[in-house]
PDB file of C-alpha atoms in Angstrom:
ATOM      1  CA  UNK T  23      -9.494 -27.639 149.982  1.00 60.00           C
ATOM      2  CA  UNK T  24      -9.896 -26.091 153.387  1.00 70.00           C
ATOM      3  CA  UNK T  25      -8.097 -28.866 155.211  1.00 90.00           C
ATOM      4  CA  UNK T  26      -4.681 -28.750 156.756  1.00 96.00           C
ATOM      5  CA  UNK T  27      -3.252 -32.246 156.993  1.00 97.00           C
ATOM      6  CA  UNK T  28      -0.862 -32.813 159.868  1.00 97.00           C
ATOM      7  CA  UNK T  29       1.387 -35.790 160.540  1.00 97.00           C
ATOM      8  CA  UNK T  30       2.351 -37.762 162.482  1.00 98.00           C
ATOM      9  CA  UNK T  31      -0.501 -38.127 164.929  1.00 97.00           C
ATOM     10  CA  UNK T  32       1.951 -38.952 167.701  1.00 97.00           C
ATOM     11  CA  UNK T  33       5.705 -38.850 168.046  1.00 98.00           C
ATOM     12  CA  UNK T  34       8.182 -40.207 170.572  1.00 98.00           C
ATOM     13  CA  UNK T  35      11.666 -38.719 170.556  1.00 98.00           C
ATOM     14  CA  UNK T  36      14.686 -39.232 172.765  1.00 98.00           C
ATOM     15  CA  UNK T  37      15.937 -36.277 174.766  1.00 98.00           C
ATOM     16  CA  UNK T  38      18.364 -34.313 172.626  1.00 98.00           C
ATOM     17  CA  UNK T  39      16.868 -35.585 169.387  1.00 98.00           C
ATOM     18  CA  UNK T  40      15.083 -33.709 166.618  1.00 98.00           C
ATOM     19  CA  UNK T  41      11.294 -33.688 166.492  1.00 98.00           C
ATOM     20  CA  UNK T  42       9.753 -33.112 163.074  1.00 98.00           C
ATOM     21  CA  UNK T  43       6.076 -32.448 162.431  1.00 98.00           C
ATOM     22  CA  UNK T  44       4.700 -31.939 158.950  1.00 98.00           C
ATOM     23  CA  UNK T  45       1.692 -30.129 157.554  1.00 98.00           C
ATOM     24  CA  UNK T  46       0.244 -29.755 154.077  1.00 98.00           C
ATOM     25  CA  UNK T  47      -2.435 -27.459 152.725  1.00 97.00           C
ATOM     26  CA  UNK T  48      -4.335 -26.922 149.492  1.00 94.00           C
ATOM     27  CA  UNK T  49      -5.743 -23.419 149.612  1.00 92.00           C
ATOM     28  CA  UNK T  50      -3.263 -20.975 148.108  1.00 91.00           C
ATOM     29  CA  UNK T  51      -5.143 -18.075 149.713  1.00 91.00           C
ATOM     30  CA  UNK T  52      -3.628 -18.934 153.095  1.00 92.00           C
ATOM     31  CA  UNK T  53      -1.139 -16.219 153.965  1.00 89.00           C
ATOM     32  CA  UNK T  54       0.043 -16.953 157.481  1.00 91.00           C
ATOM     33  CA  UNK T  55       1.128 -20.227 159.038  1.00 94.00           C
ATOM     34  CA  UNK T  56       1.444 -20.426 162.844  1.00 94.00           C
ATOM     35  CA  UNK T  57       2.311 -23.329 165.088  1.00 97.00           C
ATOM     36  CA  UNK T  58       0.718 -23.685 168.486  1.00 96.00           C
ATOM     37  CA  UNK T  59       1.846 -25.665 171.523  1.00 97.00           C
ATOM     38  CA  UNK T  60      -0.767 -26.977 173.941  1.00 97.00           C
ATOM     39  CA  UNK T  61      -0.179 -28.575 177.324  1.00 96.00           C
ATOM     40  CA  UNK T  62      -2.915 -30.736 178.896  1.00 94.00           C
ATOM     41  CA  UNK T  63      -5.745 -28.687 180.353  1.00 93.00           C
ATOM     42  CA  UNK T  64      -4.418 -25.430 178.878  1.00 94.00           C
ATOM     43  CA  UNK T  65      -5.200 -23.326 175.848  1.00 95.00           C
ATOM     44  CA  UNK T  66      -2.870 -23.356 172.827  1.00 96.00           C
ATOM     45  CA  UNK T  67       0.001 -20.884 172.844  1.00 94.00           C
ATOM     46  CA  UNK T  68       1.635 -19.413 169.756  1.00 93.00           C
ATOM     47  CA  UNK T  69       5.061 -20.968 169.288  1.00 94.00           C
ATOM     48  CA  UNK T  70       6.326 -19.654 165.979  1.00 94.00           C
ATOM     49  CA  UNK T  71       4.815 -18.461 162.723  1.00 93.00           C
ATOM     50  CA  UNK T  72       5.822 -17.763 159.150  1.00 93.00           C
ATOM     51  CA  UNK T  73       4.600 -15.948 156.102  1.00 90.00           C
ATOM     52  CA  UNK T  74       4.687 -17.743 152.715  1.00 90.00           C
ATOM     53  CA  UNK T  75       7.301 -15.400 151.249  1.00 90.00           C
ATOM     54  CA  UNK T  76       9.898 -16.859 153.607  1.00 92.00           C
ATOM     55  CA  UNK T  77      11.335 -20.367 153.301  1.00 95.00           C
ATOM     56  CA  UNK T  78      12.607 -20.764 156.837  1.00 96.00           C
ATOM     57  CA  UNK T  79      12.244 -19.133 160.207  1.00 95.00           C
ATOM     58  CA  UNK T  80      14.176 -20.006 163.321  1.00 96.00           C
ATOM     59  CA  UNK T  81      13.496 -19.025 166.912  1.00 94.00           C
ATOM     60  CA  UNK T  82      15.770 -20.719 169.414  1.00 96.00           C
ATOM     61  CA  UNK T  83      15.349 -24.480 169.102  1.00 97.00           C
ATOM     62  CA  UNK T  84      12.244 -24.149 166.913  1.00 97.00           C
ATOM     63  CA  UNK T  85      12.415 -23.856 163.125  1.00 97.00           C
ATOM     64  CA  UNK T  86       9.677 -23.678 160.515  1.00 97.00           C
ATOM     65  CA  UNK T  87      10.561 -24.844 157.021  1.00 97.00           C
ATOM     66  CA  UNK T  88       8.150 -23.664 154.349  1.00 97.00           C
ATOM     67  CA  UNK T  89       7.853 -25.031 150.806  1.00 96.00           C
ATOM     68  CA  UNK T  90       5.416 -22.842 148.922  1.00 95.00           C
ATOM     69  CA  UNK T  91       5.485 -24.811 145.666  1.00 95.00           C
ATOM     70  CA  UNK T  92       4.736 -28.079 147.477  1.00 96.00           C
ATOM     71  CA  UNK T  93       2.274 -26.373 149.828  1.00 96.00           C
ATOM     72  CA  UNK T  94       3.944 -27.958 152.796  1.00 97.00           C
ATOM     73  CA  UNK T  95       5.468 -26.676 155.991  1.00 98.00           C
ATOM     74  CA  UNK T  96       7.095 -28.346 158.922  1.00 98.00           C
ATOM     75  CA  UNK T  97       8.170 -27.694 162.490  1.00 98.00           C
ATOM     76  CA  UNK T  98      11.573 -28.858 163.656  1.00 98.00           C
ATOM     77  CA  UNK T  99      12.394 -28.952 167.352  1.00 98.00           C
ATOM     78  CA  UNK T 100      16.120 -29.277 167.851  1.00 98.00           C
ATOM     79  CA  UNK T 101      17.633 -30.739 171.036  1.00 98.00           C
ATOM     80  CA  UNK T 102      14.172 -31.889 172.156  1.00 98.00           C
ATOM     81  CA  UNK T 103      13.587 -31.765 175.901  1.00 98.00           C
ATOM     82  CA  UNK T 104      11.049 -33.524 178.161  1.00 98.00           C
ATOM     83  CA  UNK T 105       9.466 -30.114 178.750  1.00 97.00           C
ATOM     84  CA  UNK T 106       8.629 -30.001 175.046  1.00 98.00           C
ATOM     85  CA  UNK T 107       6.198 -32.889 175.546  1.00 98.00           C
ATOM     86  CA  UNK T 108       2.875 -31.402 174.450  1.00 98.00           C
ATOM     87  CA  UNK T 109       0.423 -31.383 171.572  1.00 97.00           C
ATOM     88  CA  UNK T 110       1.430 -29.272 168.599  1.00 98.00           C
ATOM     89  CA  UNK T 111      -1.035 -27.838 166.101  1.00 97.00           C
ATOM     90  CA  UNK T 112      -0.165 -26.313 162.776  1.00 97.00           C
ATOM     91  CA  UNK T 113      -2.591 -23.801 161.339  1.00 96.00           C
ATOM     92  CA  UNK T 114      -3.206 -21.862 158.157  1.00 95.00           C
ATOM     93  CA  UNK T 115      -4.832 -18.464 158.155  1.00 92.00           C
ATOM     94  CA  UNK T 116      -6.357 -16.195 155.587  1.00 87.00           C
ATOM     95  CA  UNK T 117      -8.367 -13.024 155.628  1.00 80.00           C
ATOM     96  CA  UNK T 118      -6.153 -11.481 158.275  1.00 78.00           C
ATOM     97  CA  UNK T 119      -6.827 -14.304 160.678  1.00 79.00           C
ATOM     98  CA  UNK T 120     -10.581 -14.265 160.393  1.00 83.00           C
ATOM     99  CA  UNK T 121     -10.410 -17.745 158.939  1.00 88.00           C
ATOM    100  CA  UNK T 122      -8.052 -20.209 160.587  1.00 92.00           C
ATOM    101  CA  UNK T 123      -7.830 -23.892 159.805  1.00 93.00           C
ATOM    102  CA  UNK T 124      -6.076 -26.115 162.336  1.00 95.00           C
ATOM    103  CA  UNK T 125      -4.309 -29.373 161.752  1.00 96.00           C
ATOM    104  CA  UNK T 126      -5.395 -32.415 163.729  1.00 96.00           C
ATOM    105  CA  UNK T 127      -2.516 -32.104 166.168  1.00 97.00           C
ATOM    106  CA  UNK T 128       0.590 -34.105 167.007  1.00 98.00           C
ATOM    107  CA  UNK T 129       1.182 -35.459 170.477  1.00 98.00           C
ATOM    108  CA  UNK T 130       4.912 -35.272 171.167  1.00 98.00           C
ATOM    109  CA  UNK T 131       6.530 -37.204 173.973  1.00 98.00           C
ATOM    110  CA  UNK T 132      10.209 -36.616 174.666  1.00 98.00           C
ATOM    111  CA  UNK T 133      11.796 -39.432 176.649  1.00 97.00           C
ATOM    112  CA  UNK T 134      14.286 -38.431 179.301  1.00 93.00           C
TER     113      UNK T 134
ATOM    114  CA  UNK F   1       2.469  -9.397 174.916  1.00 69.00           C
ATOM    115  CA  UNK F   2      -1.155 -10.199 174.255  1.00 77.00           C
ATOM    116  CA  UNK F   3      -2.978 -11.826 177.159  1.00 91.00           C
ATOM    117  CA  UNK F   4      -6.412 -13.405 177.054  1.00 95.00           C
ATOM    118  CA  UNK F   5      -7.992 -14.358 180.354  1.00 96.00           C
ATOM    119  CA  UNK F   6     -10.689 -17.010 180.457  1.00 97.00           C
ATOM    120  CA  UNK F   7     -12.850 -17.710 183.482  1.00 97.00           C
ATOM    121  CA  UNK F   8     -13.766 -20.045 185.063  1.00 97.00           C
ATOM    122  CA  UNK F   9     -11.099 -22.621 184.343  1.00 97.00           C
ATOM    123  CA  UNK F  10     -13.300 -25.417 185.652  1.00 97.00           C
ATOM    124  CA  UNK F  11     -17.020 -25.576 186.274  1.00 97.00           C
ATOM    125  CA  UNK F  12     -19.281 -28.393 187.338  1.00 97.00           C
ATOM    126  CA  UNK F  13     -23.021 -27.935 187.054  1.00 96.00           C
ATOM    127  CA  UNK F  14     -26.223 -29.920 187.212  1.00 97.00           C
ATOM    128  CA  UNK F  15     -28.092 -30.880 184.089  1.00 97.00           C
ATOM    129  CA  UNK F  16     -30.578 -28.204 183.048  1.00 97.00           C
ATOM    130  CA  UNK F  17     -28.680 -25.250 184.455  1.00 97.00           C
ATOM    131  CA  UNK F  18     -26.909 -22.535 182.472  1.00 97.00           C
ATOM    132  CA  UNK F  19     -23.216 -21.747 182.653  1.00 98.00           C
ATOM    133  CA  UNK F  20     -21.440 -18.566 181.580  1.00 98.00           C
ATOM    134  CA  UNK F  21     -17.805 -18.491 180.498  1.00 98.00           C
ATOM    135  CA  UNK F  22     -15.980 -15.187 180.167  1.00 97.00           C
ATOM    136  CA  UNK F  23     -13.156 -14.318 177.814  1.00 97.00           C
ATOM    137  CA  UNK F  24     -11.265 -11.060 178.345  1.00 96.00           C
ATOM    138  CA  UNK F  25      -8.458  -9.467 176.403  1.00 94.00           C
ATOM    139  CA  UNK F  26      -6.380  -7.871 179.150  1.00 93.00           C
ATOM    140  CA  UNK F  27      -3.934  -5.637 177.316  1.00 89.00           C
ATOM    141  CA  UNK F  28      -5.499  -5.051 173.926  1.00 89.00           C
ATOM    142  CA  UNK F  29      -8.845  -4.421 172.308  1.00 90.00           C
ATOM    143  CA  UNK F  30     -10.340  -7.324 170.405  1.00 89.00           C
ATOM    144  CA  UNK F  31     -13.121  -6.585 167.966  1.00 87.00           C
ATOM    145  CA  UNK F  32     -13.167 -10.252 167.031  1.00 91.00           C
ATOM    146  CA  UNK F  33     -13.016 -13.255 169.329  1.00 95.00           C
ATOM    147  CA  UNK F  34     -13.539 -16.908 168.596  1.00 96.00           C
ATOM    148  CA  UNK F  35     -15.022 -19.747 170.624  1.00 97.00           C
ATOM    149  CA  UNK F  36     -13.851 -23.322 170.212  1.00 97.00           C
ATOM    150  CA  UNK F  37     -14.756 -26.671 171.608  1.00 97.00           C
ATOM    151  CA  UNK F  38     -12.110 -29.330 172.035  1.00 96.00           C
ATOM    152  CA  UNK F  39     -12.773 -33.001 172.641  1.00 92.00           C
ATOM    153  CA  UNK F  40     -10.082 -35.204 174.222  1.00 91.00           C
ATOM    154  CA  UNK F  41      -7.122 -35.791 171.943  1.00 89.00           C
ATOM    155  CA  UNK F  42      -8.722 -33.835 169.131  1.00 92.00           C
ATOM    156  CA  UNK F  43      -8.176 -30.544 167.407  1.00 94.00           C
ATOM    157  CA  UNK F  44     -10.027 -27.318 168.042  1.00 94.00           C
ATOM    158  CA  UNK F  45     -13.514 -27.110 166.602  1.00 94.00           C
ATOM    159  CA  UNK F  46     -14.620 -23.570 165.840  1.00 94.00           C
ATOM    160  CA  UNK F  47     -18.065 -22.924 167.267  1.00 96.00           C
ATOM    161  CA  UNK F  48     -18.595 -19.267 166.509  1.00 96.00           C
ATOM    162  CA  UNK F  49     -17.010 -15.938 165.700  1.00 94.00           C
ATOM    163  CA  UNK F  50     -17.852 -13.176 168.119  1.00 92.00           C
ATOM    164  CA  UNK F  51     -17.847  -9.588 166.861  1.00 89.00           C
ATOM    165  CA  UNK F  52     -18.061  -6.614 169.185  1.00 88.00           C
ATOM    166  CA  UNK F  53     -21.389  -4.890 168.923  1.00 86.00           C
ATOM    167  CA  UNK F  54     -22.985  -7.356 166.541  1.00 88.00           C
ATOM    168  CA  UNK F  55     -24.414 -10.843 166.464  1.00 90.00           C
ATOM    169  CA  UNK F  56     -22.084 -13.788 166.561  1.00 94.00           C
ATOM    170  CA  UNK F  57     -21.573 -15.914 163.488  1.00 95.00           C
ATOM    171  CA  UNK F  58     -22.096 -19.590 164.243  1.00 96.00           C
ATOM    172  CA  UNK F  59     -20.536 -22.513 162.433  1.00 95.00           C
ATOM    173  CA  UNK F  60     -22.765 -25.045 160.774  1.00 94.00           C
ATOM    174  CA  UNK F  61     -24.222 -27.502 163.249  1.00 94.00           C
ATOM    175  CA  UNK F  62     -23.747 -25.298 166.312  1.00 96.00           C
ATOM    176  CA  UNK F  63     -27.012 -24.455 168.032  1.00 95.00           C
ATOM    177  CA  UNK F  64     -27.131 -20.709 168.558  1.00 94.00           C
ATOM    178  CA  UNK F  65     -29.923 -21.022 171.129  1.00 95.00           C
ATOM    179  CA  UNK F  66     -27.855 -23.489 173.121  1.00 96.00           C
ATOM    180  CA  UNK F  67     -24.592 -21.559 172.971  1.00 97.00           C
ATOM    181  CA  UNK F  68     -25.320 -17.879 173.480  1.00 96.00           C
ATOM    182  CA  UNK F  69     -22.472 -15.518 172.677  1.00 95.00           C
ATOM    183  CA  UNK F  70     -22.307 -11.890 173.685  1.00 93.00           C
ATOM    184  CA  UNK F  71     -19.499  -9.500 172.789  1.00 92.00           C
ATOM    185  CA  UNK F  72     -20.629  -6.327 174.510  1.00 84.00           C
ATOM    186  CA  UNK F  73     -17.273  -4.579 174.745  1.00 91.00           C
ATOM    187  CA  UNK F  74     -13.894  -4.541 173.012  1.00 91.00           C
ATOM    188  CA  UNK F  75     -12.378  -6.600 175.805  1.00 93.00           C
ATOM    189  CA  UNK F  76     -15.084  -9.077 176.793  1.00 95.00           C
ATOM    190  CA  UNK F  77     -16.915 -11.906 175.093  1.00 95.00           C
ATOM    191  CA  UNK F  78     -19.086 -14.392 176.944  1.00 96.00           C
ATOM    192  CA  UNK F  79     -20.319 -17.859 176.072  1.00 97.00           C
ATOM    193  CA  UNK F  80     -23.397 -19.094 177.887  1.00 97.00           C
ATOM    194  CA  UNK F  81     -24.242 -22.768 177.652  1.00 98.00           C
ATOM    195  CA  UNK F  82     -27.992 -22.822 178.262  1.00 97.00           C
ATOM    196  CA  UNK F  83     -29.853 -25.760 179.765  1.00 97.00           C
ATOM    197  CA  UNK F  84     -26.644 -27.739 179.852  1.00 97.00           C
ATOM    198  CA  UNK F  85     -26.713 -31.511 179.468  1.00 97.00           C
ATOM    199  CA  UNK F  86     -23.990 -34.125 179.969  1.00 97.00           C
ATOM    200  CA  UNK F  87     -23.223 -34.153 176.237  1.00 96.00           C
ATOM    201  CA  UNK F  88     -22.227 -30.486 176.529  1.00 97.00           C
ATOM    202  CA  UNK F  89     -19.362 -31.486 178.816  1.00 97.00           C
ATOM    203  CA  UNK F  90     -16.199 -30.433 177.050  1.00 96.00           C
ATOM    204  CA  UNK F  91     -13.193 -28.111 177.037  1.00 97.00           C
ATOM    205  CA  UNK F  92     -14.162 -24.688 175.731  1.00 98.00           C
ATOM    206  CA  UNK F  93     -11.477 -22.265 174.565  1.00 97.00           C
ATOM    207  CA  UNK F  94     -11.674 -18.666 173.408  1.00 97.00           C
ATOM    208  CA  UNK F  95      -9.216 -16.710 171.326  1.00 96.00           C
ATOM    209  CA  UNK F  96      -8.826 -13.112 170.240  1.00 94.00           C
ATOM    210  CA  UNK F  97      -7.212 -11.506 167.226  1.00 88.00           C
ATOM    211  CA  UNK F  98      -4.483  -8.966 167.869  1.00 83.00           C
ATOM    212  CA  UNK F  99      -2.557  -7.078 165.252  1.00 75.00           C
ATOM    213  CA  UNK F 100       1.204  -7.342 165.708  1.00 69.00           C
ATOM    214  CA  UNK F 101       3.118  -4.087 165.934  1.00 64.00           C
ATOM    215  CA  UNK F 102       6.675  -5.172 165.345  1.00 58.00           C
ATOM    216  CA  UNK F 103       9.077  -7.898 164.349  1.00 55.00           C
ATOM    217  CA  UNK F 104       9.058 -10.152 161.344  1.00 53.00           C
ATOM    218  CA  UNK F 105       5.313 -10.606 161.557  1.00 56.00           C
ATOM    219  CA  UNK F 106       4.560  -6.877 161.595  1.00 54.00           C
ATOM    220  CA  UNK F 107       0.995  -6.220 160.641  1.00 60.00           C
ATOM    221  CA  UNK F 108      -0.140  -9.833 160.944  1.00 68.00           C
ATOM    222  CA  UNK F 109      -3.146 -10.659 163.049  1.00 75.00           C
ATOM    223  CA  UNK F 110      -2.139 -13.132 165.707  1.00 84.00           C
ATOM    224  CA  UNK F 111      -4.524 -15.450 167.512  1.00 90.00           C
ATOM    225  CA  UNK F 112      -4.089 -15.437 171.276  1.00 93.00           C
ATOM    226  CA  UNK F 113      -5.888 -18.131 173.239  1.00 96.00           C
ATOM    227  CA  UNK F 114      -7.366 -18.235 176.684  1.00 96.00           C
ATOM    228  CA  UNK F 115      -6.418 -21.036 179.055  1.00 96.00           C
ATOM    229  CA  UNK F 116      -9.685 -22.864 178.424  1.00 97.00           C
ATOM    230  CA  UNK F 117     -12.671 -23.821 180.566  1.00 98.00           C
ATOM    231  CA  UNK F 118     -13.436 -27.422 181.493  1.00 97.00           C
ATOM    232  CA  UNK F 119     -17.218 -27.856 181.739  1.00 97.00           C
ATOM    233  CA  UNK F 120     -18.616 -30.950 183.406  1.00 97.00           C
ATOM    234  CA  UNK F 121     -22.385 -31.391 183.408  1.00 97.00           C
ATOM    235  CA  UNK F 122     -23.674 -33.958 185.873  1.00 96.00           C
TER     236      UNK F 122
END
């Protein structure tokens, strides 16, 4: 019940294409869903986040789609660029962030 | 924005020695910080929750005598790997909770991560 399932494990996308990463959760107590981007040898950085009372949030080329009834959320990267090549983690938080469950990560490679 | 500084970024030590890693919140006060361990191509594994002025809470399976955590001030938490052995070699990352003050996520606690510390034990 505490897991956050993330797919795919790895993803190769052509430059200019759309990258889509999916996550699913079980615990309905989660109340905040961030996505993190991590480059090799660096710590994760917050990319975009959403609360469950919103179905979509867009920031530049990055969009989160949230389906509360299905307990699923996804990250869409529009016009993917080689600089987007990184590992992406979804997460689910509850208790004001004192409990955070991370997905397994998706390694994205954008081909030039 | 929230900045968390982690030091050192890389450390190499001999087996049996102790290594200290520092995690500082530079522009905000963090009553709660977290320490993670990350193996290659894997997700973050929470080791412990560090609370300012009190004992850290360790996750199941994490040896508290091996991984000493001190959170003596609102801006500094330290992780000391005692009597390090090659199996302790890993990427250690800290994070701190900061409450957002504006925008669509007003009032949410956001996790800000340090850049990580690569420990190699010879």
